[in-house]
Amino acid sequence: MPDQALLDDLRLAHVLADQADAITMARFKASDLRVDSKPDLTPVSDADTAVEDAIRTMLSRTRPRDAVHGEEREDSGWGPRRWVIDPIDGTANFVRGVPVWATLIGLMVGDEVVAGVVSAPALSRRWWAHKGGGAFTGRTLLQGTPVRASAVASLDDAFLSYSSIDGWVESGRGQQFVDLLRDCWRTRAFGDFWSYMMVAEGAVDLAAEPELALHDMAALTVIVTESGGRFTNLDGRDGPHGPGAIATNGLLHDEVVELLAVDAE
């Protein structure tokens, strides 16, 4: 039997995503879009803060007992249930008019992600999953198509997606990552959420990034794992807790973790 409470949470996540989509699409390519730099020099737009504020407001009404962790505001609430929000994953794309960006909404109970929605309205795409329920893509909860990770079992045949090289060099794993690139059949830098959703769909076989925060990963984790894949940090620990992330179809995972290890030759 499906967990009705969890399904209700997933429905709410879709409503939150609908609200986010309305805000982001209204501000995408807007001539008066305001963009500032955060202390880490990454960009933040008025759309980022508007989306997170709107989601927090709705959660305060619908799930007042739940905690909320987001990219742009201070944590709120306490307890075992925590919503994890990235209002716009791919802000650099958003502010440049590149349509590859998404709102990420995850629900954690303790350290485990139990539901997630990734909504990319400029691509007319959405993905979602909840624990034990499989992973789907579509426009609405009632009109989803199941997605499944690939069955590629050899790096020689594998398609790798990534974001950039610089972070790998700074992490001390630059050579390991270059070796992984060379071992794979095909590589492309699709970046951000897009890499991980393509792992879930079986379009690519693995994705990896060296430096990610909880809000970057939470929603992605459950979608990848419910598609039959695996999502860990760079050291092979399951879940969205860093350092970095490796997502694969599962068959390639242990080999990729070993190749990216700090002490790899």
Tab-separated table of C-alpha atoms in Angstrom:
chain	number	residue	atom	x	y	z
A	1	MET	CA	0.000	0.000	0.000
A	2	PRO	CA	1.309	3.503	-0.803
A	3	ASP	CA	2.152	5.807	2.093
A	4	GLN	CA	-0.753	8.258	1.900
A	5	ALA	CA	0.945	10.891	4.045
A	6	LEU	CA	4.010	10.794	1.808
A	7	LEU	CA	1.832	11.063	-1.300
A	8	ASP	CA	0.210	14.129	0.237
A	9	ASP	CA	3.663	15.624	0.774
A	10	LEU	CA	4.560	14.899	-2.849
A	11	ARG	CA	1.347	16.568	-4.023
A	12	LEU	CA	2.249	19.601	-1.949
A	13	ALA	CA	5.730	19.646	-3.483
A	14	HIS	CA	4.110	19.815	-6.922
A	15	VAL	CA	1.944	22.736	-5.808
A	16	LEU	CA	5.063	24.477	-4.503
A	17	ALA	CA	6.779	23.808	-7.827
A	18	ASP	CA	3.811	25.254	-9.730
A	19	GLN	CA	4.084	28.405	-7.660
A	20	ALA	CA	7.838	28.578	-8.240
A	21	ASP	CA	7.413	28.089	-11.997
A	22	ALA	CA	5.007	31.014	-12.208
A	23	ILE	CA	7.510	33.282	-10.501
A	24	THR	CA	10.616	32.160	-12.374
A	25	MET	CA	9.048	32.208	-15.831
A	26	ALA	CA	7.731	35.725	-15.221
A	27	ARG	CA	11.269	36.885	-14.351
A	28	PHE	CA	13.231	34.820	-16.913
A	29	LYS	CA	14.796	37.218	-19.446
A	30	ALA	CA	13.045	40.147	-17.740
A	31	SER	CA	14.681	43.465	-18.614
A	32	ASP	CA	14.500	44.622	-14.995
A	33	LEU	CA	15.861	41.424	-13.416
A	34	ARG	CA	18.064	42.392	-10.464
A	35	VAL	CA	21.225	40.338	-9.940
A	36	ASP	CA	23.578	40.656	-6.969
A	37	SER	CA	26.664	38.770	-5.814
A	38	LYS	CA	26.635	36.729	-2.616
A	39	PRO	CA	29.685	36.612	-0.302
A	40	ASP	CA	30.959	33.551	-2.193
A	41	LEU	CA	30.710	35.628	-5.409
A	42	THR	CA	27.973	33.433	-6.890
A	43	PRO	CA	25.003	35.273	-8.412
A	44	VAL	CA	21.594	35.630	-6.805
A	45	SER	CA	18.637	37.207	-8.580
A	46	ASP	CA	15.431	38.716	-7.263
A	47	ALA	CA	13.720	35.604	-8.677
A	48	ASP	CA	15.779	33.331	-6.383
A	49	THR	CA	14.682	35.149	-3.258
A	50	ALA	CA	11.078	35.570	-4.436
A	51	VAL	CA	10.729	31.828	-5.062
A	52	GLU	CA	12.209	30.824	-1.729
A	53	ASP	CA	10.080	33.355	0.134
A	54	ALA	CA	6.918	32.120	-1.602
A	55	ILE	CA	7.687	28.474	-0.833
A	56	ARG	CA	8.475	29.270	2.797
A	57	THR	CA	5.223	31.196	3.144
A	58	MET	CA	3.158	28.308	1.769
A	59	LEU	CA	4.972	25.772	3.952
A	60	SER	CA	4.353	27.915	7.019
A	61	ARG	CA	0.617	27.564	6.325
A	62	THR	CA	0.474	23.941	5.157
A	63	ARG	CA	3.290	22.313	7.183
A	64	PRO	CA	3.845	24.679	10.124
A	65	ARG	CA	5.576	22.008	12.215
A	66	ASP	CA	8.219	21.244	9.575
A	67	ALA	CA	11.695	22.763	9.364
A	68	VAL	CA	12.889	24.487	6.198
A	69	HIS	CA	16.416	24.725	4.812
A	70	GLY	CA	16.989	26.866	1.729
A	71	GLU	CA	19.833	28.400	-0.207
A	72	GLU	CA	18.945	32.052	0.242
A	73	ARG	CA	17.424	32.380	3.741
A	74	GLU	CA	18.237	31.270	7.266
A	75	ASP	CA	17.015	27.869	8.429
A	76	SER	CA	13.666	27.875	10.169
A	77	GLY	CA	11.833	25.402	12.396
A	78	TRP	CA	13.121	22.227	13.954
A	79	GLY	CA	12.281	18.527	14.156
A	80	PRO	CA	12.815	15.417	12.051
A	81	ARG	CA	10.932	16.638	8.969
A	82	ARG	CA	12.797	19.197	6.882
A	83	TRP	CA	12.028	20.714	3.475
A	84	VAL	CA	15.162	21.498	1.476
A	85	ILE	CA	14.799	24.171	-1.199
A	86	ASP	CA	17.008	25.400	-4.030
A	87	PRO	CA	14.846	28.141	-5.558
A	88	ILE	CA	16.841	28.266	-8.788
A	89	ASP	CA	19.499	25.646	-9.418
A	90	GLY	CA	21.520	27.106	-12.267
A	91	THR	CA	21.190	30.810	-11.441
A	92	ALA	CA	24.147	31.631	-13.689
A	93	ASN	CA	22.195	30.135	-16.594
A	94	PHE	CA	18.993	31.890	-15.518
A	95	VAL	CA	20.544	35.355	-15.489
A	96	ARG	CA	22.191	34.815	-18.895
A	97	GLY	CA	18.998	33.617	-20.567
A	98	VAL	CA	20.048	29.958	-20.819
A	99	PRO	CA	16.951	27.780	-20.181
A	100	VAL	CA	18.748	25.067	-18.180
A	101	TRP	CA	17.718	25.859	-14.598
A	102	ALA	CA	15.232	24.378	-12.150
A	103	THR	CA	13.600	24.667	-8.759
A	104	LEU	CA	14.567	21.786	-6.450
A	105	ILE	CA	12.235	20.762	-3.623
A	106	GLY	CA	13.155	17.895	-1.318
A	107	LEU	CA	11.652	16.509	1.860
A	108	MET	CA	13.916	14.844	4.401
A	109	VAL	CA	12.985	12.806	7.453
A	110	GLY	CA	16.086	12.675	9.578
A	111	ASP	CA	19.025	12.192	7.226
A	112	GLU	CA	16.982	10.493	4.500
A	113	VAL	CA	15.359	12.196	1.510
A	114	VAL	CA	11.871	10.710	1.136
A	115	ALA	CA	10.414	12.873	-1.639
A	116	GLY	CA	11.677	15.244	-4.295
A	117	VAL	CA	10.513	17.382	-7.197
A	118	VAL	CA	12.720	19.020	-9.821
A	119	SER	CA	10.900	21.518	-12.024
A	120	ALA	CA	12.516	23.067	-15.105
A	121	PRO	CA	9.752	25.165	-16.674
A	122	ALA	CA	11.875	26.751	-19.409
A	123	LEU	CA	12.552	23.209	-20.644
A	124	SER	CA	8.901	22.195	-20.075
A	125	ARG	CA	10.182	19.346	-17.926
A	126	ARG	CA	9.545	18.084	-14.400
A	127	TRP	CA	10.756	15.029	-12.480
A	128	TRP	CA	9.668	13.612	-9.129
A	129	ALA	CA	9.877	10.626	-6.833
A	130	HIS	CA	9.035	9.466	-3.348
A	131	LYS	CA	10.544	6.653	-1.346
A	132	GLY	CA	9.326	3.287	-2.581
A	133	GLY	CA	7.194	4.833	-5.317
A	134	GLY	CA	9.492	4.972	-8.338
A	135	ALA	CA	10.668	8.008	-10.314
A	136	PHE	CA	8.681	9.857	-12.947
A	137	THR	CA	8.760	12.684	-15.447
A	138	GLY	CA	5.879	14.700	-16.834
A	139	ARG	CA	3.960	17.882	-16.177
A	140	THR	CA	1.626	16.754	-13.402
A	141	LEU	CA	1.538	14.091	-10.711
A	142	LEU	CA	-1.322	12.334	-12.492
A	143	GLN	CA	0.379	12.336	-15.890
A	144	GLY	CA	3.819	10.980	-15.166
A	145	THR	CA	5.930	8.576	-17.181
A	146	PRO	CA	8.262	6.252	-15.236
A	147	VAL	CA	11.987	6.800	-15.721
A	148	ARG	CA	14.706	4.211	-15.299
A	149	ALA	CA	18.476	4.382	-15.073
A	150	SER	CA	20.501	2.699	-17.787
A	151	ALA	CA	21.887	-0.828	-17.856
A	152	VAL	CA	25.358	0.147	-19.110
A	153	ALA	CA	27.855	-1.923	-17.136
A	154	SER	CA	31.235	-0.771	-18.498
A	155	LEU	CA	32.903	2.631	-18.382
A	156	ASP	CA	34.088	1.989	-21.932
A	157	ASP	CA	30.438	2.274	-22.972
A	158	ALA	CA	29.396	4.951	-20.474
A	159	PHE	CA	28.214	8.532	-21.004
A	160	LEU	CA	29.416	10.953	-18.290
A	161	SER	CA	27.925	14.384	-17.589
A	162	TYR	CA	29.636	16.979	-15.390
A	163	SER	CA	29.683	20.730	-14.669
A	164	SER	CA	33.243	22.043	-14.840
A	165	ILE	CA	36.898	21.129	-14.406
A	166	ASP	CA	38.029	23.865	-12.015
A	167	GLY	CA	36.320	22.441	-8.935
A	168	TRP	CA	37.944	19.078	-9.459
A	169	VAL	CA	41.400	20.659	-9.567
A	170	GLU	CA	40.679	22.655	-6.401
A	171	SER	CA	39.422	19.529	-4.624
A	172	GLY	CA	42.693	17.697	-5.224
A	173	ARG	CA	41.014	15.181	-7.521
A	174	GLY	CA	41.769	16.868	-10.838
A	175	GLN	CA	43.902	14.072	-12.269
A	176	GLN	CA	41.481	11.416	-11.069
A	177	PHE	CA	38.618	13.201	-12.814
A	178	VAL	CA	40.569	13.596	-16.054
A	179	ASP	CA	41.353	9.872	-15.951
A	180	LEU	CA	37.652	9.143	-15.494
A	181	LEU	CA	36.833	11.339	-18.491
A	182	ARG	CA	39.303	9.378	-20.572
A	183	ASP	CA	37.874	6.050	-19.438
A	184	CYS	CA	34.336	6.908	-20.533
A	185	TRP	CA	32.918	6.473	-24.019
A	186	ARG	CA	31.414	9.961	-24.179
A	187	THR	CA	31.503	13.081	-21.980
A	188	ARG	CA	29.553	16.329	-21.996
A	189	ALA	CA	29.220	19.159	-19.473
A	190	PHE	CA	25.439	19.456	-19.189
A	191	GLY	CA	25.791	20.582	-15.587
A	192	ASP	CA	23.669	21.244	-12.506
A	193	PHE	CA	20.398	19.321	-11.971
A	194	TRP	CA	20.247	18.370	-15.667
A	195	SER	CA	23.106	15.871	-15.371
A	196	TYR	CA	21.382	13.965	-12.559
A	197	MET	CA	17.959	13.891	-14.160
A	198	MET	CA	19.525	12.407	-17.285
A	199	VAL	CA	21.077	9.711	-15.106
A	200	ALA	CA	17.586	8.963	-13.774
A	201	GLU	CA	16.225	8.818	-17.324
A	202	GLY	CA	19.030	6.580	-18.568
A	203	ALA	CA	20.151	9.182	-21.120
A	204	VAL	CA	23.568	9.361	-19.442
A	205	ASP	CA	25.112	6.760	-17.174
A	206	LEU	CA	26.945	8.808	-14.557
A	207	ALA	CA	27.347	12.341	-13.247
A	208	ALA	CA	29.707	13.805	-10.679
A	209	GLU	CA	30.563	17.133	-9.075
A	210	PRO	CA	33.214	17.900	-6.429
A	211	GLU	CA	31.495	20.637	-4.414
A	212	LEU	CA	27.769	20.738	-3.703
A	213	ALA	CA	25.567	21.863	-0.820
A	214	LEU	CA	22.599	20.043	0.674
A	215	HIS	CA	20.118	22.214	-1.224
A	216	ASP	CA	21.836	21.254	-4.500
A	217	MET	CA	21.429	17.540	-3.862
A	218	ALA	CA	18.439	16.654	-1.692
A	219	ALA	CA	15.714	16.559	-4.349
A	220	LEU	CA	18.027	14.867	-6.848
A	221	THR	CA	18.925	12.008	-4.512
A	222	VAL	CA	15.536	10.324	-4.260
A	223	ILE	CA	14.819	10.710	-7.986
A	224	VAL	CA	18.090	9.013	-8.944
A	225	THR	CA	17.721	6.192	-6.429
A	226	GLU	CA	14.058	5.547	-7.219
A	227	SER	CA	15.011	5.265	-10.898
A	228	GLY	CA	17.275	2.348	-9.977
A	229	GLY	CA	20.461	4.394	-9.771
A	230	ARG	CA	22.704	5.261	-6.865
A	231	PHE	CA	23.600	8.649	-5.356
A	232	THR	CA	26.527	9.080	-2.947
A	233	ASN	CA	29.177	11.562	-1.952
A	234	LEU	CA	32.660	11.276	-3.435
A	235	ASP	CA	33.656	8.822	-0.711
A	236	GLY	CA	30.781	6.466	-1.509
A	237	ARG	CA	28.448	7.365	1.375
A	238	ASP	CA	24.806	7.168	0.279
A	239	GLY	CA	22.742	10.335	0.445
A	240	PRO	CA	23.115	14.098	-0.067
A	241	HIS	CA	25.737	14.894	2.540
A	242	GLY	CA	28.935	15.595	0.590
A	243	PRO	CA	31.711	16.045	-0.115
A	244	GLY	CA	30.450	16.405	-3.669
A	245	ALA	CA	28.258	13.886	-5.427
A	246	ILE	CA	28.432	10.846	-7.658
A	247	ALA	CA	25.275	9.588	-9.352
A	248	THR	CA	25.304	6.503	-11.541
A	249	ASN	CA	23.037	3.775	-12.830
A	250	GLY	CA	24.325	1.707	-9.897
A	251	LEU	CA	26.260	-0.760	-12.003
A	252	LEU	CA	29.183	1.635	-12.456
A	253	HIS	CA	29.169	3.166	-9.016
A	254	ASP	CA	31.845	1.348	-7.048
A	255	GLU	CA	34.327	1.657	-9.909
A	256	VAL	CA	33.708	5.405	-10.207
A	257	VAL	CA	34.129	5.936	-6.456
A	258	GLU	CA	37.411	4.046	-6.570
A	259	LEU	CA	38.683	6.016	-9.568
A	260	LEU	CA	37.884	9.362	-7.921
A	261	ALA	CA	39.409	8.478	-4.549
A	262	VAL	CA	41.980	10.969	-3.283
A	263	ASP	CA	44.653	8.278	-3.040
A	264	ALA	CA	43.963	6.925	-6.545
A	265	GLU	CA	47.010	6.715	-8.744
